């Protein structure tokens, strides 16, 4: 549209650009502040002299983080939970989504209702918690992998995608004598890479950021994921400082400088892959939206 | 669509008994695939629903759910009569009500402003940046909130520098600030991500409508009022109704990371109460009753909202 813009439109467009630029700044600034603080001198941070650029540039905080054995152990645990958890999620979600995407499956609407109902009603936290204890999963790695192994919402997104695969392809597989398992593996899945990418990302980010299940189900510290260690460093220590009024002692200074570096170390993987993958995230939301 | 195919297969197998059974045998691998997911939902979703029965029992861990004695509605009565019942209900409602009236319109407005941008690259850059907070872990976000709002943090430094306040505010210790912090950080976290669905709706508007409006002499403002807004109205309405349906469904995660005994008076909601009294103090039966009460209310609200949505906008969740 090469329509000439009126003065009012020009003013609006400029204001809009300025406003959205300010918004972007506000979205980014907290992370930027954390980044520059992680390279700054602890005293400079405590006396709020750090704003846009590192003050007293150094790597001391990172040295402390890298020397901290519990952070490395927790990092390893988180990688395990992300890897194993996402694998379980993908297999189970696919196994549920594929049969329910087939038009001629008897009882399909019953199974769908059975699954969708769980999105809207739940027994609540306490019965779920007691269930995990009863099953003997308490204080084991399984407690973070099995409950929540399928997200009903993701299952529906995946099913919607499978439904878009032409029936003729599946029929031709049948004519060639392939059974449903072979059809899924050889025909459907190779065509479904976009949705599998989306699911992998949703589930993996979920595991990476998850902490509540670990907090209520794990007691053995050697099983802790990174987020729980982060919680100790970022939240519990701050709360103690805040409530006890300690602001100047040595413990406070150390926790202060290590805090920002830990955030960066724990968030870096997401920040690095995010710009490359964000279009898949968006695609996932779109596929989900089509259903409604 | 299901009907004709059923009749077709019925005529095909005329004379043979039970075409249903034949189809099920033919589809045996599909049912086999469904088995693990169904087991998952039974064990981890439906079994806890059955387990919620302890709300009506005097739960004793040694006797188990099955054998603990029934006590009827006593746990519910205890909850309704307790002094924190109204406090929890009010806090839960206000927390999501403020989130709704601020974050919801802001997300729509953000999408509309993005939609007015003419430079594609600038638009997609802003979108990318605005979705970013959605992927940052809650622990990190709350860690930042705590750090930014403390005395000596950047927010207090800024306020002191401008001169709005004379001494730093203890934001996380004063109960009157809790909801603002909760909603404000929620806005930061979800503004961009929430706008995606409206942007999708906006891109679905037929461009010929805009062309027709231009021919009729409509400026940008008139186009917004007469083409854009009516175009996304159905989406906005559905999401609004669904949001209303989840008004009493406030998660515990962010709150338990930010609250402390001095802010319970405004910050404690039903789910955090259940977590604290149930998981931490092992008062299982009572908190199961509180949780069940919340689940039932949530479900009822959602059913009503869904019905309204179906009647007014012709679209619904089920």
XYZ file of C-alpha atoms in Angstrom:
610
model
C 0.000 0.000 0.000
C 1.722 3.152 -1.181
C -0.746 5.504 0.420
C 0.588 8.854 1.488
C 0.589 9.172 5.246
C -1.100 12.135 6.839
C 0.673 14.177 9.501
C -1.374 12.508 12.236
C -0.341 9.112 10.967
C 3.298 10.108 10.864
C 3.144 11.292 14.455
C 1.376 8.113 15.506
C 3.910 5.912 13.724
C 6.835 7.702 15.351
C 5.275 7.535 18.809
C 4.469 3.887 18.279
C 8.060 3.110 17.343
C 9.357 5.011 20.354
C 6.886 3.322 22.695
C 7.678 -0.181 21.460
C 11.400 0.529 21.646
C 10.974 1.547 25.272
C 8.995 -1.650 25.878
C 11.781 -3.745 24.357
C 14.269 -1.949 26.542
C 12.181 -2.820 29.599
C 11.954 -6.459 28.500
C 15.701 -6.695 28.056
C 17.068 -4.466 30.779
C 16.630 -6.827 33.757
C 18.653 -9.520 31.981
C 21.215 -6.955 30.880
C 21.546 -5.679 34.425
C 22.143 -9.216 35.662
C 24.767 -9.735 32.963
C 26.767 -6.601 33.721
C 26.442 -7.153 37.471
C 27.875 -10.638 37.112
C 31.094 -9.047 35.809
C 31.092 -6.236 38.340
C 32.735 -5.674 41.674
C 30.527 -6.798 44.589
C 31.011 -3.472 46.397
C 29.946 -1.532 43.335
C 26.756 -3.600 43.084
C 25.966 -3.203 46.765
C 26.367 0.581 46.553
C 24.196 0.647 43.367
C 26.871 2.061 41.116
C 26.158 -0.533 38.409
C 23.577 0.561 35.840
C 24.480 -0.021 32.193
C 28.096 -1.172 32.149
C 30.186 -3.377 34.423
C 31.963 -1.490 37.202
C 35.301 -2.975 38.234
C 35.185 -5.642 35.513
C 36.250 -9.058 36.831
C 35.509 -12.777 36.679
C 35.604 -13.429 40.433
C 31.936 -14.337 40.670
C 32.287 -16.862 37.858
C 35.336 -18.337 39.556
C 33.264 -18.856 42.696
C 30.433 -20.407 40.687
C 32.745 -22.763 38.805
C 34.413 -23.857 42.028
C 31.067 -24.625 43.614
C 30.670 -28.421 43.447
C 26.930 -28.365 44.214
C 26.263 -26.197 41.151
C 28.058 -28.649 38.862
C 26.312 -31.625 40.369
C 22.960 -29.888 39.993
C 23.798 -28.909 36.417
C 24.445 -32.572 35.630
C 21.162 -33.563 37.283
C 19.249 -30.966 35.307
C 20.767 -32.196 32.044
C 19.643 -35.697 32.977
C 16.095 -34.538 33.832
C 15.862 -32.555 30.607
C 17.163 -35.439 28.468
C 15.349 -38.369 30.046
C 12.225 -36.367 30.866
C 11.828 -34.983 27.363
C 12.384 -38.430 25.828
C 9.621 -39.919 28.008
C 7.346 -36.963 27.232
C 7.817 -37.304 23.473
C 7.295 -41.061 23.328
C 4.167 -41.043 25.486
C 2.658 -37.960 23.843
C 3.175 -39.422 20.366
C 1.693 -42.765 21.425
C -1.393 -40.951 22.625
C -1.702 -38.428 19.818
C -1.312 -40.717 16.816
C -4.130 -43.235 17.425
C -6.466 -40.389 18.402
C -5.710 -38.583 15.154
C -7.012 -41.551 13.126
C -10.500 -41.095 11.828
C -11.714 -44.683 12.115
C -10.744 -45.499 15.697
C -13.706 -46.718 17.744
C -13.973 -45.117 21.178
C -11.907 -42.152 20.067
C -14.273 -39.565 21.483
C -14.358 -41.406 24.789
C -10.556 -41.421 25.024
C -10.404 -37.763 24.040
C -12.906 -36.810 26.722
C -10.941 -38.956 29.190
C -7.793 -36.955 28.413
C -9.293 -33.482 28.001
C -11.137 -33.750 31.310
C -7.794 -33.820 33.150
C -7.028 -30.371 31.748
C -9.979 -28.888 33.581
C -10.270 -30.877 36.750
C -7.682 -32.267 39.093
C -7.630 -33.912 42.474
C -5.378 -31.164 43.769
C -1.877 -30.939 45.119
C -2.222 -33.098 48.223
C -3.670 -36.236 46.575
C -1.030 -35.960 43.830
C 1.663 -35.673 46.448
C 0.359 -38.662 48.424
C 0.066 -40.598 45.160
C 3.769 -40.138 44.441
C 4.608 -41.281 47.969
C 2.342 -44.310 47.672
C 3.886 -45.352 44.368
C 7.295 -45.320 46.026
C 8.609 -42.557 43.776
C 9.277 -40.167 46.633
C 12.888 -39.015 46.782
C 13.777 -40.767 43.512
C 14.544 -39.296 40.097
C 11.323 -40.844 38.805
C 9.310 -38.339 40.827
C 10.474 -35.653 38.405
C 10.033 -37.754 35.271
C 6.743 -39.640 35.561
C 4.132 -37.258 37.004
C 3.497 -34.819 34.200
C 4.916 -37.223 31.601
C 2.146 -36.125 29.227
C 0.759 -32.642 28.910
C -2.806 -33.042 27.681
C -2.504 -29.725 25.875
C 0.611 -30.822 23.989
C -1.061 -34.097 23.123
C -3.919 -32.184 21.513
C -1.508 -29.931 19.604
C 0.288 -32.991 18.271
C -2.949 -34.734 17.369
C -4.107 -31.653 15.465
C -0.884 -31.768 13.473
C -1.213 -35.507 12.728
C -4.767 -34.941 11.519
C -3.360 -32.710 8.793
C -1.375 -35.565 7.252
C -3.227 -36.802 4.140
C -5.126 -40.054 4.640
C -3.961 -41.275 1.249
C -0.387 -41.570 2.556
C -1.492 -43.736 5.444
C -3.735 -45.810 3.157
C -0.889 -46.401 0.723
C 1.219 -47.617 3.649
C -1.565 -50.041 4.519
C -1.720 -51.322 0.951
C 2.017 -51.976 1.088
C 1.298 -54.191 4.087
C 2.689 -51.940 6.811
C 1.034 -52.147 10.229
C 0.161 -49.057 12.266
C 3.446 -49.053 14.167
C 5.430 -49.045 10.917
C 3.161 -46.379 9.445
C 3.765 -44.184 12.480
C 7.529 -44.652 12.388
C 8.124 -44.579 8.626
C 5.421 -42.289 7.261
C 3.882 -40.095 9.951
C 6.861 -39.178 12.117
C 9.186 -38.175 9.248
C 6.451 -35.770 8.097
C 5.948 -34.383 11.599
C 9.347 -32.911 12.356
C 8.001 -29.364 12.852
C 5.580 -30.429 15.574
C 8.166 -32.718 17.151
C 10.592 -29.795 17.286
C 7.946 -27.673 18.997
C 7.107 -30.398 21.498
C 10.779 -31.048 22.252
C 11.286 -27.369 22.966
C 8.181 -26.978 25.115
C 8.952 -30.049 27.185
C 12.697 -29.392 27.433
C 12.255 -25.786 28.572
C 9.661 -27.011 31.047
C 12.125 -29.494 32.554
C 14.960 -26.996 32.530
C 12.922 -24.459 34.492
C 11.043 -26.901 36.716
C 11.602 -26.757 40.458
C 8.340 -27.250 42.350
C 8.174 -31.030 41.925
C 11.823 -31.300 42.951
C 11.168 -29.170 45.997
C 8.302 -31.275 47.304
C 9.471 -34.734 46.186
C 13.240 -34.694 46.700
C 15.142 -34.762 49.968
C 18.445 -36.204 48.815
C 20.520 -33.171 47.835
C 22.560 -35.143 45.338
C 19.401 -35.429 43.177
C 18.629 -31.700 43.185
C 18.200 -29.944 39.840
C 19.908 -26.635 39.204
C 16.785 -24.569 39.834
C 16.595 -25.734 43.447
C 20.197 -24.730 44.092
C 19.415 -21.425 42.420
C 16.484 -21.024 44.756
C 18.787 -21.453 47.738
C 21.236 -18.915 46.374
C 18.769 -16.357 45.038
C 15.739 -16.565 47.243
C 16.363 -18.204 50.576
C 19.622 -16.405 51.310
C 18.115 -13.060 50.262
C 15.075 -13.674 52.403
C 17.317 -14.339 55.382
C 19.332 -11.217 54.694
C 16.198 -9.195 54.244
C 14.581 -10.411 57.434
C 17.669 -10.377 59.621
C 18.759 -7.014 58.284
C 22.278 -8.256 57.535
C 23.667 -6.120 54.765
C 27.349 -5.619 55.261
C 28.924 -8.825 56.490
C 31.206 -11.002 54.425
C 28.634 -13.764 53.816
C 26.316 -11.192 52.341
C 28.965 -9.872 49.986
C 29.834 -13.313 48.697
C 26.219 -14.288 48.153
C 25.687 -10.935 46.461
C 28.407 -11.372 43.878
C 27.764 -15.036 43.179
C 24.053 -14.430 42.628
C 24.232 -12.769 39.248
C 26.838 -15.138 37.875
C 24.684 -18.112 38.876
C 21.677 -16.637 37.079
C 23.740 -16.249 33.929
C 25.189 -19.760 34.125
C 21.715 -21.221 34.651
C 19.986 -19.171 31.961
C 22.715 -19.103 29.324
C 21.618 -22.257 27.484
C 18.134 -20.809 26.991
C 19.434 -17.351 26.056
C 21.800 -18.853 23.494
C 19.359 -21.173 21.743
C 16.351 -18.899 22.123
C 16.844 -16.540 19.150
C 17.279 -19.495 16.800
C 14.299 -21.421 18.029
C 11.730 -18.802 18.913
C 9.871 -19.173 15.613
C 9.182 -22.815 16.555
C 7.772 -21.764 19.910
C 5.471 -19.370 18.160
C 4.449 -22.039 15.665
C 3.520 -24.291 18.578
C 1.203 -21.702 20.042
C -0.394 -21.236 16.620
C -1.064 -24.953 16.129
C -2.616 -25.045 19.568
C -4.761 -22.028 18.790
C -6.218 -23.580 15.642
C -7.909 -26.234 17.720
C -9.976 -23.736 19.651
C -18.406 -37.250 9.096
C -18.270 -40.383 11.233
C -21.705 -41.549 10.220
C -21.272 -42.324 6.494
C -18.033 -44.237 7.054
C -19.695 -46.347 9.726
C -22.563 -47.259 7.436
C -20.099 -48.041 4.687
C -18.154 -50.496 6.782
C -21.402 -51.987 8.008
C -22.557 -52.776 4.494
C -19.110 -54.087 3.584
C -19.174 -56.616 6.372
C -22.831 -57.489 5.953
C -23.548 -60.978 7.099
C -20.480 -61.203 9.341
C -21.134 -60.779 13.050
C -19.853 -57.772 15.022
C -18.198 -55.399 12.597
C -17.121 -53.382 15.634
C -14.998 -56.257 16.875
C -13.473 -56.719 13.433
C -12.511 -53.059 13.279
C -11.045 -53.212 16.731
C -8.925 -56.224 15.820
C -7.787 -54.451 12.661
C -6.822 -51.440 14.775
C -5.168 -53.502 17.512
C -1.832 -51.727 17.177
C -3.504 -48.362 17.635
C -5.076 -49.538 20.887
C -1.743 -50.988 21.942
C -0.136 -47.579 21.395
C -2.874 -45.909 23.427
C -2.321 -48.197 26.381
C 0.718 -46.440 27.968
C -0.796 -42.936 27.736
C -4.096 -44.186 29.152
C -2.228 -45.849 32.015
C -0.395 -42.600 32.627
C -3.627 -40.641 32.922
C -5.180 -43.311 35.129
C -2.246 -43.472 37.527
C -1.202 -39.829 37.681
C -4.464 -37.975 37.038
C -7.466 -40.133 37.871
C -5.997 -41.975 40.841
C -5.319 -38.661 42.658
C -8.914 -37.647 41.891
C -9.990 -40.769 43.717
C -7.395 -39.968 46.376
C -9.124 -36.619 46.913
C -11.660 -38.671 48.875
C -9.390 -38.204 51.893
C -11.000 -34.771 52.077
C -13.993 -36.604 53.550
C -11.888 -38.776 55.806
C -9.705 -38.537 58.842
C -6.592 -39.546 56.963
C -4.201 -41.798 58.774
C -1.063 -42.692 56.802
C -0.847 -46.116 58.471
C -4.401 -47.045 57.509
C -4.138 -45.593 53.995
C -6.833 -43.834 51.978
C -9.002 -46.945 51.813
C -9.251 -47.643 55.561
C -9.173 -44.191 57.125
C -12.482 -43.409 58.838
C -15.106 -41.237 57.096
C -15.918 -37.909 58.689
C -18.240 -36.403 56.085
C -17.953 -32.687 55.454
C -16.195 -31.840 58.697
C -12.967 -30.732 56.973
C -14.933 -28.414 54.691
C -16.868 -26.938 57.596
C -13.628 -26.362 59.458
C -12.307 -24.462 56.445
C -15.430 -22.365 55.872
C -15.572 -21.383 59.527
C -11.908 -20.507 59.893
C -10.927 -16.858 59.936
C -8.581 -17.240 56.962
C -11.318 -18.559 54.656
C -12.451 -15.103 53.509
C -8.903 -13.833 53.448
C -7.784 -16.647 51.140
C -10.799 -16.286 48.900
C -10.353 -12.527 48.649
C -6.607 -12.746 48.009
C -7.051 -15.455 45.386
C -9.757 -13.503 43.622
C -7.982 -10.134 43.758
C -4.675 -11.571 42.579
C -6.203 -12.900 39.377
C -8.727 -10.087 39.000
C -5.984 -7.443 38.929
C -3.914 -9.615 36.610
C -6.922 -9.935 34.322
C -7.890 -6.269 34.149
C -4.313 -5.152 33.567
C -2.532 -7.881 31.630
C -5.435 -8.848 29.380
C -6.143 -5.439 27.771
C -2.418 -4.662 27.705
C -1.761 -7.809 25.658
C -4.448 -6.888 23.139
C -3.110 -3.328 22.910
C 0.447 -4.582 22.506
C -0.603 -6.814 19.617
C -2.470 -3.907 17.970
C 0.544 -1.620 18.262
C 2.837 -4.299 16.842
C 0.388 -4.751 14.010
C 0.660 -1.069 13.077
C 4.412 -1.332 12.550
C 5.358 -1.130 8.898
C 8.961 -2.282 9.002
C 8.878 -6.084 9.079
C 12.327 -6.526 10.596
C 11.670 -4.081 13.420
C 8.391 -5.822 14.162
C 9.889 -9.282 14.359
C 12.793 -8.019 16.475
C 10.368 -6.567 19.023
C 8.335 -9.760 19.006
C 11.440 -11.865 19.645
C 12.449 -9.643 22.539
C 8.991 -9.553 24.063
C 8.630 -13.374 24.128
C 11.956 -13.800 25.894
C 10.733 -13.323 29.495
C 8.338 -16.233 28.983
C 11.279 -18.644 28.869
C 13.202 -17.394 31.854
C 12.792 -19.604 34.879
C 10.520 -18.420 37.631
C 13.306 -18.837 40.177
C 15.460 -16.422 38.199
C 12.581 -13.986 37.749
C 11.789 -14.013 41.450
C 15.486 -13.721 42.272
C 15.575 -10.592 40.112
C 12.397 -9.221 41.689
C 13.854 -9.671 45.160
C 17.101 -8.053 44.146
C 15.531 -5.144 42.268
C 12.995 -4.273 44.960
C 15.244 -4.480 48.014
C 16.466 -1.290 49.704
C 19.522 -0.405 47.634
C 18.122 -2.283 44.620
C 17.670 -0.521 41.302
C 14.006 0.361 41.816
C 14.613 2.034 45.158
C 17.722 3.766 43.812
C 15.700 5.100 40.904
C 12.881 6.339 43.137
C 15.363 8.029 45.482
C 17.185 9.619 42.557
C 13.986 11.032 41.050
C 12.960 12.143 44.502
C 9.584 10.399 44.743
C 10.538 8.871 48.074
C 12.881 10.017 50.796
C 13.837 6.624 52.102
C 13.881 3.185 50.458
C 10.661 1.159 50.479
C 10.776 -2.426 51.772
C 8.579 -3.615 48.914
C 8.542 -7.306 49.791
C 7.910 -6.814 53.469
C 5.000 -4.399 53.121
C 1.757 -6.281 52.393
C 0.246 -3.388 50.409
C 2.866 -3.801 47.670
C 2.536 -7.509 47.096
C -0.224 -7.491 44.491
C 1.431 -4.708 42.514
C 4.669 -6.676 42.412
C 2.826 -9.842 41.452
C 0.843 -8.222 38.658
C 3.667 -5.969 37.458
C 6.116 -8.824 37.102
C 3.330 -10.897 35.528
C 2.902 -8.194 32.925
C 6.617 -8.289 32.146
C 6.569 -12.093 31.918
C 3.535 -12.582 29.740
C 2.757 -9.443 27.727
C 4.636 -10.554 24.614
C 3.671 -14.192 24.827
C -0.030 -13.424 25.304
C -0.014 -11.149 22.277
C 0.900 -14.039 19.942
C -2.632 -15.310 19.726
C -3.995 -11.861 18.844
C -1.299 -11.386 16.239
C -2.407 -14.698 14.745
C -5.990 -13.436 14.677
C -4.842 -10.135 13.142
C -2.955 -11.886 10.366
C -6.120 -13.851 9.636
C -8.086 -10.729 8.686
C -8.798 -10.623 4.971
C -6.594 -7.897 3.356
C -9.370 -7.048 0.885
C -11.346 -5.618 3.801
C -8.581 -3.072 4.328
C -8.428 -2.294 0.623
C -12.172 -1.723 0.564
C -11.879 0.545 3.594
C -9.126 2.574 1.922
C -11.266 2.995 -1.210
C -14.080 4.207 1.024
C -11.665 6.826 2.323
C -11.058 5.360 5.774
C -7.872 6.478 7.487
C -5.799 4.290 9.806
C -7.964 5.103 12.801
C -11.179 4.256 10.956
C -9.611 1.048 9.667
C -8.697 0.094 13.215
C -12.244 0.703 14.446
C -14.122 -0.813 11.541
C -11.895 -3.613 10.283
C -9.231 -4.577 12.794
C -11.223 -4.575 16.020
C -14.251 -6.442 14.660
C -11.786 -8.900 13.100
C -10.181 -9.899 16.387
C -13.249 -9.483 18.582
C -14.215 -13.187 18.593
C -10.712 -14.196 19.710
C -10.662 -11.502 22.373
C -14.062 -12.546 23.685
C -13.221 -16.239 23.913
C -10.009 -15.553 25.751
C -11.718 -13.083 28.054
C -14.420 -15.561 28.960
C -11.906 -18.330 29.532
C -9.841 -16.027 31.711
C -12.901 -15.281 33.777
C -13.391 -19.030 34.057
C -9.997 -19.383 35.726
C -10.423 -16.471 38.141
C -9.972 -18.575 41.257
C -7.162 -20.628 39.808
C -4.024 -18.921 41.057
C -0.811 -20.926 41.019
C 1.404 -21.234 44.038
C 4.780 -21.027 42.277
C 5.471 -17.339 42.095
C 3.799 -16.544 45.370
C 5.680 -19.042 47.510
C 8.932 -17.686 46.108
C 8.042 -14.101 46.990
C 5.876 -14.065 50.069
C 6.881 -14.275 53.718
C 4.910 -14.246 56.964
C 4.775 -10.446 56.969
C 2.903 -10.372 53.637
C 0.556 -13.368 54.153
C -2.288 -10.958 54.779
C -2.408 -10.002 51.085
C -0.256 -12.683 49.470
C -1.579 -15.954 50.833
C -3.922 -17.622 48.326
C -5.743 -20.952 48.427
C -3.018 -22.896 46.624
C -0.175 -21.521 48.754
C -2.162 -22.278 51.885
C -2.654 -25.868 50.706
C 1.056 -26.164 50.024
C 2.071 -24.750 53.378
C -0.393 -26.595 55.585
C -0.485 -29.751 53.492
C 2.979 -30.524 52.190
C 4.971 -28.721 54.849
C 2.860 -29.418 57.922
C 1.393 -32.739 56.722
C -2.209 -31.770 57.493
C -3.370 -33.900 54.547
C -7.100 -34.392 54.980
C -7.866 -30.797 55.776
C -5.822 -29.341 52.901
C -7.113 -31.968 50.499
C -10.567 -30.612 51.333
C -9.402 -27.040 50.697
C -7.819 -28.094 47.394
C -10.901 -30.020 46.340
C -13.095 -27.035 47.146
C -10.852 -24.935 44.902
C -10.884 -27.529 42.081
C -14.665 -27.769 42.148
C -15.073 -23.976 42.077
C -12.573 -23.695 39.213
C -14.320 -26.383 37.238
C -17.754 -24.844 37.814
C -16.557 -21.399 36.765
C -14.987 -22.837 33.633
C -18.129 -24.761 32.689
C -20.221 -21.608 33.093
C -17.704 -19.515 31.147
C -17.599 -22.113 28.406
C -21.370 -22.150 28.146
C -21.489 -18.361 27.893
C -18.750 -18.487 25.270
C -20.660 -21.045 23.208
C -23.839 -18.975 23.328
C -22.273 -15.610 22.585
C -19.319 -16.369 20.313
C -20.139 -19.789 18.903
C -16.826 -21.212 20.009
C -16.037 -23.238 23.077
C -13.472 -25.490 24.655
C -15.556 -28.629 24.287
